[in-house]
XYZ file of C-alpha atoms in Angstrom:
717
model
C 22.367 4.153 -8.893
C 22.556 7.947 -8.476
C 20.440 9.205 -5.579
C 20.989 12.925 -6.176
C 19.257 15.151 -8.714
C 21.142 16.384 -11.789
C 21.270 20.054 -12.673
C 19.450 21.108 -14.735
C 16.606 18.683 -14.007
C 15.711 16.641 -17.132
C 12.188 17.193 -18.401
C 10.140 14.002 -19.018
C 9.215 13.408 -22.626
C 5.559 12.563 -22.013
C 3.525 9.398 -21.485
C 4.645 6.547 -23.700
C 2.184 4.216 -25.386
C 4.511 1.279 -24.777
C 7.828 1.624 -23.030
C 11.031 0.059 -24.336
C 14.273 -0.596 -22.529
C 14.887 0.722 -19.032
C 13.059 3.945 -18.114
C 15.149 6.896 -17.036
C 14.844 8.055 -13.416
C 11.776 10.175 -12.696
C 13.831 13.236 -11.806
C 10.818 15.537 -12.209
C 9.012 13.728 -9.341
C 11.877 13.957 -6.865
C 13.780 17.129 -7.763
C 13.176 20.851 -7.331
C 15.191 23.019 -9.695
C 15.978 26.349 -8.056
C 15.689 29.371 -10.336
C 17.525 32.644 -9.687
C 15.758 35.724 -8.404
C 17.119 39.099 -9.559
C 19.542 39.170 -6.626
C 20.888 35.736 -7.525
C 21.676 36.190 -11.202
C 24.156 33.512 -12.230
C 23.322 31.212 -9.300
C 21.763 27.761 -9.717
C 20.670 24.947 -7.471
C 18.671 21.757 -7.147
C 16.898 20.166 -4.185
C 16.621 16.367 -3.984
C 13.534 14.835 -2.374
C 14.025 11.446 -0.754
C 11.701 9.301 1.296
C 12.376 10.171 4.926
C 13.698 7.188 6.925
C 10.820 4.830 7.665
C 10.202 1.077 8.019
C 7.394 1.422 5.445
C 7.284 1.729 1.660
C 6.563 5.461 1.918
C 7.005 7.968 4.746
C 3.996 9.975 5.886
C 2.859 11.899 8.929
C -0.143 10.698 10.984
C -2.175 13.271 9.015
C -1.167 11.529 5.792
C 1.228 14.133 4.376
C 4.339 12.709 2.740
C 7.594 13.269 4.579
C 10.511 14.314 2.405
C 14.169 14.375 3.395
C 15.716 17.280 1.488
C 19.262 17.859 0.315
C 20.501 20.777 -1.801
C 23.310 21.469 -4.260
C 24.156 25.111 -4.965
C 26.386 26.700 -7.601
C 27.414 30.240 -8.482
C 26.252 31.963 -5.308
C 27.435 35.582 -5.070
C 29.188 36.780 -1.938
C 26.264 37.539 0.426
C 28.029 40.765 1.481
C 27.672 41.982 -2.102
C 23.890 42.027 -1.579
C 23.922 44.111 1.608
C 24.631 43.585 5.310
C 24.515 39.789 4.995
C 26.959 37.072 6.002
C 25.300 33.795 5.076
C 22.654 32.038 3.055
C 19.615 30.334 4.556
C 17.221 27.743 3.084
C 13.478 27.891 3.777
C 10.398 25.819 2.976
C 6.838 27.080 2.873
C 3.499 25.854 1.540
C 1.986 27.830 -1.318
C -0.095 29.782 1.216
C 3.260 31.156 2.531
C 2.435 30.195 6.121
C 4.375 28.865 7.906
C 7.847 29.625 6.586
C 10.145 26.949 8.041
C 13.914 27.512 8.340
C 15.953 24.616 6.943
C 19.394 25.848 7.969
C 22.427 27.678 6.654
C 23.728 26.678 3.199
C 26.669 27.534 0.964
C 28.254 26.442 -2.293
C 28.187 22.666 -2.680
C 25.830 20.174 -1.050
C 24.023 20.193 2.273
C 21.317 18.228 4.093
C 18.220 20.313 4.840
C 16.168 18.037 7.094
C 12.518 17.141 6.491
C 9.340 18.809 5.263
C 5.793 17.438 5.092
C 3.823 19.909 2.980
C 1.516 18.814 0.149
C 2.557 21.658 -2.181
C 5.495 23.825 -1.207
C 8.331 26.112 -2.225
C 12.008 26.142 -1.294
C 13.760 29.500 -0.972
C 17.419 30.462 -0.607
C 17.937 33.926 0.855
C 20.849 36.051 2.044
C 20.656 36.739 5.782
C 22.571 38.632 8.432
C 23.007 35.529 10.586
C 22.423 31.780 10.545
C 20.373 32.270 13.725
C 17.483 34.101 12.051
C 14.095 32.411 12.458
C 12.229 34.383 9.792
C 13.325 35.497 6.346
C 14.433 39.125 6.179
C 17.048 39.256 3.411
C 16.646 39.098 -0.378
C 15.705 35.913 -2.218
C 18.494 34.493 -4.338
C 16.949 31.197 -5.538
C 13.473 29.687 -5.409
C 11.710 26.586 -6.687
C 8.393 24.698 -6.554
C 7.782 21.138 -5.390
C 6.749 18.638 -8.111
C 3.240 18.493 -6.603
C 2.798 22.214 -7.269
C 2.590 21.429 -10.989
C -0.898 19.987 -10.526
C -3.494 22.114 -12.266
C -7.266 21.810 -12.781
C -8.600 19.910 -15.785
C -10.850 22.864 -16.612
C -11.536 26.335 -15.238
C -15.082 25.382 -14.252
C -13.610 23.073 -11.625
C -12.481 26.171 -9.713
C -15.749 28.070 -10.042
C -17.658 28.576 -6.731
C -20.730 26.792 -8.096
C -18.880 23.907 -9.735
C -20.094 21.387 -7.176
C -23.592 22.752 -6.673
C -26.273 20.314 -7.693
C -23.799 17.459 -7.494
C -25.537 14.139 -6.967
C -24.593 10.645 -5.908
C -24.778 8.945 -9.282
C -24.839 5.468 -7.756
C -27.675 6.227 -5.346
C -29.856 7.933 -7.952
C -29.413 5.070 -10.399
C -30.236 2.534 -7.693
C -33.412 4.348 -6.721
C -34.428 4.585 -10.371
C -34.064 0.811 -10.573
C -36.358 0.388 -7.586
C -33.469 -0.862 -5.428
C -33.843 -4.280 -7.002
C -30.783 -6.485 -6.736
C -30.133 -7.705 -10.260
C -27.505 -8.008 -12.966
C -27.603 -4.406 -14.124
C -25.197 -1.536 -13.833
C -26.316 0.927 -11.176
C -23.545 3.480 -11.532
C -20.875 3.975 -8.901
C -21.153 6.043 -5.684
C -19.667 9.520 -6.091
C -16.665 10.649 -4.089
C -17.880 13.503 -1.838
C -16.963 16.943 -3.144
C -15.137 15.751 -6.269
C -17.307 16.057 -9.414
C -16.289 14.038 -12.435
C -15.879 15.287 -15.985
C -19.249 15.346 -17.805
C -17.909 13.272 -20.693
C -16.867 10.512 -18.292
C -20.224 10.435 -16.481
C -21.935 9.263 -19.680
C -19.832 6.071 -19.848
C -20.509 2.565 -18.530
C -18.170 -0.437 -18.219
C -17.504 -2.389 -21.399
C -18.317 -5.674 -19.656
C -21.636 -6.977 -18.370
C -22.458 -6.698 -14.642
C -22.250 -9.618 -12.230
C -24.068 -9.661 -8.903
C -22.910 -12.574 -6.755
C -25.761 -14.260 -4.876
C -26.694 -17.671 -3.527
C -28.331 -20.104 -5.969
C -32.103 -20.672 -6.156
C -32.825 -17.437 -4.312
C -32.328 -18.911 -0.843
C -31.079 -16.798 2.042
C -27.623 -17.933 3.236
C -26.946 -18.435 6.964
C -25.899 -15.488 9.115
C -22.181 -14.776 9.149
C -20.225 -15.509 12.308
C -17.123 -13.779 13.672
C -13.793 -15.503 13.196
C -12.927 -18.320 15.555
C -9.403 -19.100 16.694
C -8.462 -22.614 15.587
C -5.300 -23.927 17.222
C -3.793 -26.822 15.326
C -0.922 -29.129 16.356
C 1.729 -30.467 14.023
C -0.101 -32.842 11.687
C -3.518 -31.416 12.570
C -6.381 -31.220 10.077
C -8.804 -28.402 9.285
C -11.952 -28.651 7.177
C -12.394 -25.339 5.345
C -15.376 -24.520 3.129
C -15.921 -21.413 1.025
C -19.596 -20.540 0.714
C -22.327 -17.906 1.023
C -23.306 -15.983 4.148
C -25.751 -13.213 4.998
C -24.129 -10.182 6.570
C -25.422 -6.779 7.625
C -23.101 -3.866 6.884
C -23.991 -0.169 7.139
C -27.709 -0.939 7.384
C -27.760 -3.194 4.315
C -28.332 -6.931 4.265
C -25.660 -8.356 1.983
C -24.900 -11.732 0.510
C -21.171 -12.314 0.818
C -18.680 -15.172 0.762
C -16.848 -16.599 3.751
C -14.681 -19.476 4.891
C -16.612 -21.732 7.306
C -19.325 -19.080 7.559
C -16.931 -16.689 9.310
C -15.731 -13.228 8.348
C -12.770 -13.097 8.383
C -12.196 -16.821 8.003
C -10.951 -18.840 10.986
C -7.757 -17.510 12.556
C -5.362 -20.443 12.330
C -2.869 -20.590 15.177
C 0.084 -22.923 14.741
C 3.662 -23.301 15.900
C 6.691 -22.529 13.772
C 8.162 -25.479 11.838
C 4.903 -27.436 11.867
C 2.621 -28.645 9.070
C -1.152 -29.067 8.877
C -3.648 -30.524 6.420
C -6.550 -28.466 5.083
C -9.510 -30.171 3.408
C -10.924 -27.388 1.247
C -14.386 -27.504 -0.327
C -15.634 -24.935 -2.831
C -19.316 -24.086 -2.388
C -19.080 -20.837 -4.373
C -20.191 -20.418 -8.007
C -16.585 -19.781 -9.145
C -13.585 -22.012 -9.768
C -11.116 -21.110 -7.055
C -8.210 -22.190 -4.832
C -6.522 -21.016 -1.639
C -3.204 -19.164 -1.715
C -1.320 -19.270 1.596
C 0.191 -15.809 1.356
C 3.782 -15.398 2.548
C 4.444 -19.034 3.381
C 7.466 -20.837 1.958
C 5.575 -24.086 1.523
C 5.580 -26.972 -0.957
C 4.881 -25.503 -4.396
C 2.081 -28.026 -5.073
C 0.007 -26.330 -2.396
C 0.641 -22.655 -3.182
C -2.904 -22.333 -4.532
C -2.447 -20.699 -7.953
C -4.876 -22.223 -10.492
C -3.171 -23.064 -13.764
C 0.307 -22.831 -12.205
C 0.507 -25.036 -9.107
C -2.841 -26.849 -9.324
C -6.039 -27.135 -11.301
C -8.781 -24.812 -10.111
C -11.161 -26.282 -7.548
C -14.488 -26.278 -9.380
C -17.812 -25.485 -7.656
C -18.805 -28.435 -5.489
C -15.334 -29.991 -5.582
C -12.577 -30.366 -2.967
C -8.795 -30.241 -2.638
C -6.479 -31.285 0.200
C -3.632 -28.897 1.046
C -0.528 -29.594 3.074
C 0.530 -26.287 4.634
C 3.976 -25.859 6.189
C 4.966 -22.950 8.466
C 8.757 -22.393 8.432
C 8.689 -18.780 9.656
C 7.084 -17.187 12.695
C 4.806 -14.179 12.223
C 1.454 -13.271 10.705
C 0.286 -14.596 7.310
C -3.015 -14.849 5.504
C -4.987 -16.969 3.055
C -7.201 -15.860 0.174
C -8.319 -16.971 -3.329
C -6.122 -16.608 -6.400
C -8.748 -16.886 -9.129
C -10.952 -13.833 -9.773
C -9.356 -12.485 -6.660
C -11.119 -9.172 -7.318
C -14.446 -10.881 -6.496
C -13.605 -13.478 -3.856
C -11.379 -11.256 -1.743
C -13.775 -8.283 -1.944
C -16.664 -10.478 -0.787
C -14.825 -11.761 2.284
C -12.774 -14.838 1.361
C -9.735 -14.257 3.542
C -8.344 -15.163 6.939
C -5.167 -14.928 9.006
C -2.570 -17.460 10.127
C -0.599 -16.658 13.279
C 2.614 -18.655 13.536
C 4.036 -18.716 17.065
C 7.864 -18.670 17.243
C 9.841 -21.594 18.601
C 11.799 -19.209 20.836
C 9.483 -17.925 23.571
C 11.655 -14.818 23.933
C 11.187 -13.692 20.326
C 8.603 -11.049 21.247
C 8.452 -8.492 24.032
C 6.203 -9.112 27.037
C 2.767 -7.543 26.460
C -0.623 -7.656 28.139
C -2.440 -8.987 25.083
C -2.235 -9.641 21.377
C -4.800 -8.530 18.802
C -5.001 -9.740 15.191
C -6.614 -7.156 12.876
C -7.534 -7.611 9.204
C -8.139 -4.197 7.619
C -10.401 -4.005 4.570
C -12.807 -1.789 2.645
C -16.026 -2.686 0.827
C -17.721 -0.814 -2.028
C -21.441 -0.373 -1.354
C -24.274 1.591 -2.913
C -27.868 1.911 -1.667
C -28.657 -1.618 -2.896
C -25.643 -3.509 -1.638
C -22.259 -4.617 -2.967
C -21.594 -2.895 -6.276
C -21.705 -5.454 -9.149
C -18.487 -6.846 -10.597
C -17.459 -7.263 -14.222
C -18.624 -10.635 -15.536
C -16.271 -11.259 -18.480
C -13.364 -9.337 -16.919
C -12.652 -7.196 -13.895
C -13.680 -3.545 -14.020
C -12.003 -0.820 -11.878
C -8.905 -1.794 -13.868
C -7.147 1.597 -13.658
C -6.690 2.274 -9.941
C -8.420 -0.789 -8.508
C -11.655 -1.119 -6.563
C -11.620 1.388 -3.688
C -14.280 0.697 -1.069
C -16.357 3.316 0.714
C -17.031 1.304 3.889
C -14.151 0.284 6.146
C -14.032 -3.073 7.898
C -11.819 -4.310 10.710
C -12.157 -8.036 11.309
C -15.296 -7.900 9.200
C -16.993 -5.157 11.231
C -17.503 -1.498 10.253
C -16.007 -0.413 13.560
C -13.628 -2.413 15.699
C -14.058 -2.196 19.483
C -11.527 -3.079 22.168
C -11.455 -2.495 25.927
C -8.144 -2.447 27.803
C -6.954 -1.544 31.269
C -4.888 1.575 31.869
C -1.225 0.870 31.204
C -1.779 -2.142 28.952
C 0.682 -2.810 26.149
C -1.023 -4.403 23.157
C 0.760 -6.138 20.303
C -1.200 -5.746 17.055
C -0.750 -8.076 14.078
C -1.998 -6.022 11.119
C -2.966 -7.332 7.652
C -4.274 -5.301 4.707
C -6.909 -7.464 2.967
C -8.271 -4.665 0.741
C -8.309 -5.084 -3.033
C -6.600 -1.729 -3.624
C -6.410 0.706 -0.730
C -3.215 1.554 1.149
C -3.890 2.616 4.738
C -2.138 5.110 7.009
C -3.125 3.941 10.499
C -2.582 5.660 13.826
C -4.046 5.505 17.325
C -5.365 8.943 18.342
C -6.709 9.846 21.786
C -10.110 11.530 21.703
C -9.800 14.982 23.239
C -10.026 18.709 22.674
C -6.358 19.405 22.027
C -5.512 21.164 18.774
C -3.684 19.246 16.081
C -3.237 15.526 15.800
C -2.114 13.786 18.964
C -1.101 10.177 18.426
C 0.096 7.369 20.638
C 3.678 6.274 19.981
C 3.822 3.003 18.074
C 6.703 0.569 18.182
C 7.349 -1.153 14.831
C 8.519 -4.685 15.643
C 8.193 -6.825 12.519
C 6.756 -7.167 9.047
C 5.877 -9.812 6.446
C 8.346 -12.642 7.123
C 10.529 -11.499 10.031
C 11.215 -8.982 12.741
C 13.114 -5.800 11.913
C 16.799 -5.645 12.739
C 15.907 -2.916 15.216
C 12.607 -1.853 16.706
C 11.793 1.774 16.027
C 9.238 4.407 16.968
C 6.688 5.490 14.401
C 3.606 7.678 14.589
C 1.560 5.832 11.975
C 1.662 2.552 10.048
C 1.553 2.536 6.230
C -0.085 -0.735 5.209
C -0.193 -1.547 1.483
C -2.417 -4.334 0.084
C -1.198 -7.773 1.303
C 1.435 -6.303 3.656
C 1.573 -7.224 7.323
C 3.149 -5.367 10.226
C 3.620 -6.270 13.877
C 3.441 -3.224 16.152
C 3.056 -2.515 19.856
C 1.057 0.294 21.463
C 0.895 1.460 25.084
C -2.508 2.712 26.297
C -1.305 4.730 29.267
C -4.170 7.152 29.898
C -7.847 6.363 30.584
C -10.345 7.494 27.982
C -11.088 6.682 24.363
C -8.587 6.144 21.555
C -9.567 6.032 17.888
C -7.947 3.826 15.261
C -7.749 6.288 12.355
C -6.941 6.121 8.656
C -5.814 9.644 7.753
C -4.685 10.395 4.194
C -4.688 13.065 1.501
C -6.079 12.023 -1.852
C -6.125 14.143 -4.996
C -9.019 15.934 -6.626
C -7.578 15.462 -10.102
C -10.172 17.673 -11.765
C -9.377 20.661 -9.544
C -5.667 19.874 -9.095
C -5.812 20.016 -5.283
C -5.343 17.635 -2.372
C -8.380 16.248 -0.523
C -8.234 15.278 3.147
C -9.803 11.964 4.160
C -9.972 10.990 7.826
C -11.875 7.852 8.795
C -12.309 6.170 12.166
C -11.895 2.404 11.811
C -12.219 1.453 15.459
C -12.158 2.554 19.067
C -10.188 1.455 22.104
C -11.736 2.137 25.505
C -9.030 2.544 28.171
C -10.465 1.918 31.628
C -9.226 3.656 34.766
C -8.415 0.366 36.470
C -4.704 -0.361 36.114
C -3.390 -3.349 34.228
C -2.497 -6.375 36.336
C 0.954 -6.739 34.759
C 3.034 -3.629 34.134
C 5.107 -3.857 30.937
C 5.657 -0.114 30.427
C 9.325 -0.198 31.360
C 10.058 -2.768 28.658
C 7.828 -0.961 26.164
C 9.910 2.219 26.210
C 13.048 0.235 25.319
C 13.860 -0.337 21.657
C 15.169 -3.822 21.199
C 17.801 -4.952 18.699
C 17.007 -8.315 17.125
C 20.508 -9.722 16.821
C 19.298 -13.002 15.364
C 17.785 -11.141 12.383
C 20.972 -9.122 11.849
C 23.139 -12.236 12.055
C 21.042 -13.961 9.396
C 21.099 -10.920 7.109
C 24.866 -10.577 7.614
C 25.285 -13.664 5.443
C 23.808 -11.736 2.508
C 25.493 -8.320 2.865
C 28.267 -9.234 0.425
C 25.578 -9.204 -2.280
C 24.222 -5.721 -1.483
C 26.591 -3.688 -3.678
C 27.066 -6.129 -6.528
C 25.622 -5.468 -10.007
C 21.951 -6.085 -10.650
C 21.090 -9.572 -11.974
C 17.561 -8.966 -13.272
C 15.315 -5.988 -13.905
C 11.574 -5.441 -14.133
C 9.632 -2.476 -15.486
C 6.059 -1.751 -14.370
C 3.853 -0.023 -16.930
C 0.389 0.209 -18.471
C -0.692 -0.506 -22.023
C -4.105 0.925 -23.047
C -5.891 -1.331 -25.531
C -9.243 0.389 -25.975
C -9.827 3.278 -23.616
C -12.565 5.833 -24.285
C -10.956 9.001 -25.637
C -12.126 11.218 -22.776
C -10.487 8.933 -20.205
C -7.217 8.663 -22.079
C -7.003 12.454 -22.430
C -7.795 12.960 -18.742
C -5.004 10.540 -17.794
C -2.543 12.440 -19.957
C -3.388 15.579 -17.985
C -2.994 13.759 -14.663
C 0.402 12.509 -15.862
C 1.876 15.967 -15.125
C 2.264 14.930 -11.476
C 2.076 11.471 -9.885
C 1.624 11.188 -6.118
C 3.656 8.425 -4.393
C 0.411 6.662 -3.383
C -3.120 6.900 -4.762
C -4.571 7.033 -1.255
C -8.249 7.489 -2.104
C -10.647 6.623 -4.918
C -11.356 10.202 -5.941
C -12.048 9.271 -9.584
C -14.623 6.497 -9.053
C -16.540 6.799 -12.316
C -13.434 6.930 -14.532
C -12.043 3.952 -12.638
C -15.332 1.999 -12.659
C -15.862 2.078 -16.415
C -12.389 0.754 -17.346
C -12.245 -3.036 -17.562
C -9.360 -5.453 -17.914
C -10.087 -5.861 -21.628
C -9.357 -2.138 -22.175
C -6.016 -1.901 -20.362
C -3.129 -4.236 -19.757
C -0.943 -3.717 -16.709
C 2.519 -5.086 -17.425
C 5.662 -6.401 -15.830
C 8.406 -6.306 -18.457
C 11.896 -7.763 -18.519
C 13.856 -5.001 -20.331
C 16.684 -7.411 -21.197
C 14.401 -9.517 -23.405
C 11.359 -7.296 -23.965
C 9.124 -10.100 -22.703
C 6.089 -9.171 -20.640
C 3.918 -10.817 -18.004
C 3.427 -14.550 -18.539
C 5.968 -14.552 -21.401
C 8.809 -13.678 -18.993
C 11.145 -16.676 -18.648
C 13.262 -16.597 -15.479
C 14.989 -19.740 -14.168
C 16.891 -20.126 -10.902
C 18.305 -22.849 -8.688
C 17.833 -23.289 -4.959
C 20.664 -21.429 -3.232
C 20.781 -18.565 -5.740
C 20.734 -15.001 -4.429
C 19.311 -12.659 -7.051
C 19.527 -8.870 -7.062
C 16.449 -7.479 -8.810
C 15.905 -3.836 -9.764
C 12.251 -2.845 -10.220
C 11.396 0.343 -12.131
C 7.887 1.746 -11.753
C 7.819 3.564 -15.089
C 6.973 7.235 -14.658
C 6.314 7.484 -18.422
C 3.446 4.985 -18.446
C 0.110 6.339 -19.659
C -1.119 5.991 -16.080
C 1.529 5.243 -13.483
C 0.537 4.485 -9.906
C 1.928 2.637 -6.920
C 2.097 -1.168 -6.978
C 2.450 -3.594 -4.041
C 4.618 -6.281 -5.651
C 4.255 -9.764 -4.138
C 6.599 -12.713 -4.739
C 5.312 -16.178 -3.895
C 7.239 -18.884 -2.088
C 10.447 -16.950 -1.369
C 11.515 -13.986 0.743
C 13.534 -10.865 -0.029
C 15.228 -7.812 1.447
C 14.389 -4.288 0.242
C 17.899 -2.877 -0.206
C 17.228 0.656 -1.429
C 14.804 3.020 -3.105
C 16.024 5.615 -5.621
C 19.593 4.927 -4.566
C 19.000 5.489 -0.831
C 19.834 2.370 1.237
C 17.242 0.924 3.627
C 18.669 1.528 7.119
C 16.634 -1.115 8.988
C 16.109 -4.391 7.180
C 13.569 -7.203 7.523
C 12.510 -10.101 5.331
C 9.530 -9.256 3.113
C 7.247 -10.907 0.560
C 5.433 -7.729 -0.565
C 6.911 -4.286 -1.272
C 5.170 -0.987 -2.039
C 6.633 0.708 -5.140
C 5.679 4.379 -5.779
C 5.362 5.639 -9.366
C 8.643 6.780 -10.843
C 10.652 4.930 -8.197
C 13.464 2.439 -8.674
C 13.769 -0.194 -5.951
C 16.453 -2.838 -5.453
C 15.540 -6.079 -3.718
C 17.688 -9.090 -2.838
C 15.725 -12.259 -3.523
C 16.733 -15.419 -1.666
C 15.928 -18.507 -3.749
C 15.203 -21.233 -1.195
C 12.141 -23.074 -2.481
C 11.841 -25.148 -5.694
C 8.814 -24.938 -7.973
C 6.862 -22.538 -10.190
C 6.254 -19.268 -8.366
C 4.063 -16.292 -9.188
C 5.165 -12.635 -9.109
C 2.370 -10.076 -9.319
C 0.904 -6.773 -8.240
C -1.389 -7.300 -5.257
C -3.938 -4.742 -6.356
C -6.486 -7.386 -7.317
C -7.697 -5.576 -10.429
C -4.133 -5.075 -11.697
C -3.519 -8.799 -11.294
C -6.703 -9.506 -13.262
C -5.475 -7.074 -15.954
C -2.347 -9.133 -16.549
C 0.302 -7.850 -14.123
C 1.907 -11.205 -13.276
C 4.493 -13.769 -14.363
C 5.926 -17.081 -13.160
C 9.566 -17.977 -12.499
C 10.947 -21.497 -12.153
C 13.240 -22.725 -9.383
C 15.081 -26.025 -9.778
C 16.122 -27.911 -6.657
C 19.731 -28.802 -5.977
């Protein structure tokens, strides 16, 4: 697969109603065509934008700006001496405000690597200069080009008027007050995103399904929620696990939510690798449900997918699971029937599987297990769900209240010099997080603590590496270590840049999810010397070595991700066509809440398509045998009516992410979920080790409910 941009850059044909075959690469999202200035007549060039090296699905700074590794190809450059007293050409990058102007290095005919930039909208310049040592541009421009993000424009001129946002109101709050703040089955509108007004035509719409408010039967008040307990189970141990109602206070509101064993999150199960337990599950919710043991390569009968591996557990009924833990690490459990409701209301918990080898992890002072989530609230409580089908079917249900281990703000106290290993899980329906630990102080800019990335979904990385922030897509897990070396306060921050689609500009969103208090008293055990060392996990590399012969072979199967509208209101469909001009790698924030809220799963159909057969979703027919190694290429179709990122999850197996857009992954680990940006093409190597019927789906809950799933069969040997 070609990783470099062609010249000239192909222009996309426009959003397709229904894609066919294999989509062409989204060159317009990852290429900058350089156009000649008067001094460069006859010259041409193209800049390729690649994800900067990172252990995560996308590369961003702690401030949430995407990091791009740039390379350039230049043709037809005149002799710089013909333009004046110049000896070389220099490349530069600058945001549209023209400050700062960053030198990228000397260039010439042919190709060159230019390093990294992290601007939201930017330009690349090629100029003739007197020396390669210049730090500011002085010579004439020869070529210039705009980043793909610079194509974003406002939906209408009024969006740029100074008074466009005056008189803006919180639609959800006003509607709730008009209803007397009575909790009932009625649409109350959706809370507005601050500073981003919606199109007037969209504001008049409501979802095409009836509202559903989930509450305990007979009007009784459920018991108060309790924090998660750690339940350590031996091989052959048994856990009784009940899903039911709880009362929980969040952001000053008393809510009725769902929980396992009355705890939010559910009990943290701690077990040893290569053990099995029994779970007696009882369903005391009003919905048919089941429990999916996410990431585990367990017996297919107990994977917890209603209609595929078991019948749904009806209200008041029970089911006994046998859960096996072949791999060390952090996993989680959650429902797989109307996941958009159960997961949003709190039905999830972690499983921490301790490795057989005591030396698997580095020595640390403590371990912390964090489940990161968001919850969508208005003045009344949890915003109602769609009864007949999920709403929020376009982007998914973004919350406006962050939760860490079920609390709006996580608190932790450590001694100075402590090294903490964090096991992170994203339990949100939709939101991708960009997490960093930032000391509270008066210094300018963003100061962050260095973070050591140790492992992910199903294994450690081949090599530990330093990162400044952790990108955590829905259902992903990461194991990281942080040193708290200075006394004071440290904030756990989610820092991203969303898009104001109406105005065509980026919107900064910085939220504090928790705080770590670092005391002046020194830690009893000093692990700082080991912390600063980056460890190579030879056992992971040795295992992966057995699969490297498959890396460069032809692709066995392909998937295309797309969207089929089946009944969208005209104003929404037209707005999406305008947004199609530029697609950000991640939809970081719910900046279009009303447009998203009104679209239900009976108006759109998210699809996984096998381009070899044309079959989609549950009609896809893939068969494998245990021992197969399958190379799968996944295309996130840029030409879909509305393309966005998708965290793709594969049940019951594990895989390696080999490359994205033709660029190999330099540091491998076994995964079960991968983040796929719009317009990207990603190759994974799927190890088939577990017989049964296994689900593949997008882990944005509302996309799953809108059809984005299929099942493949694995026959045992």
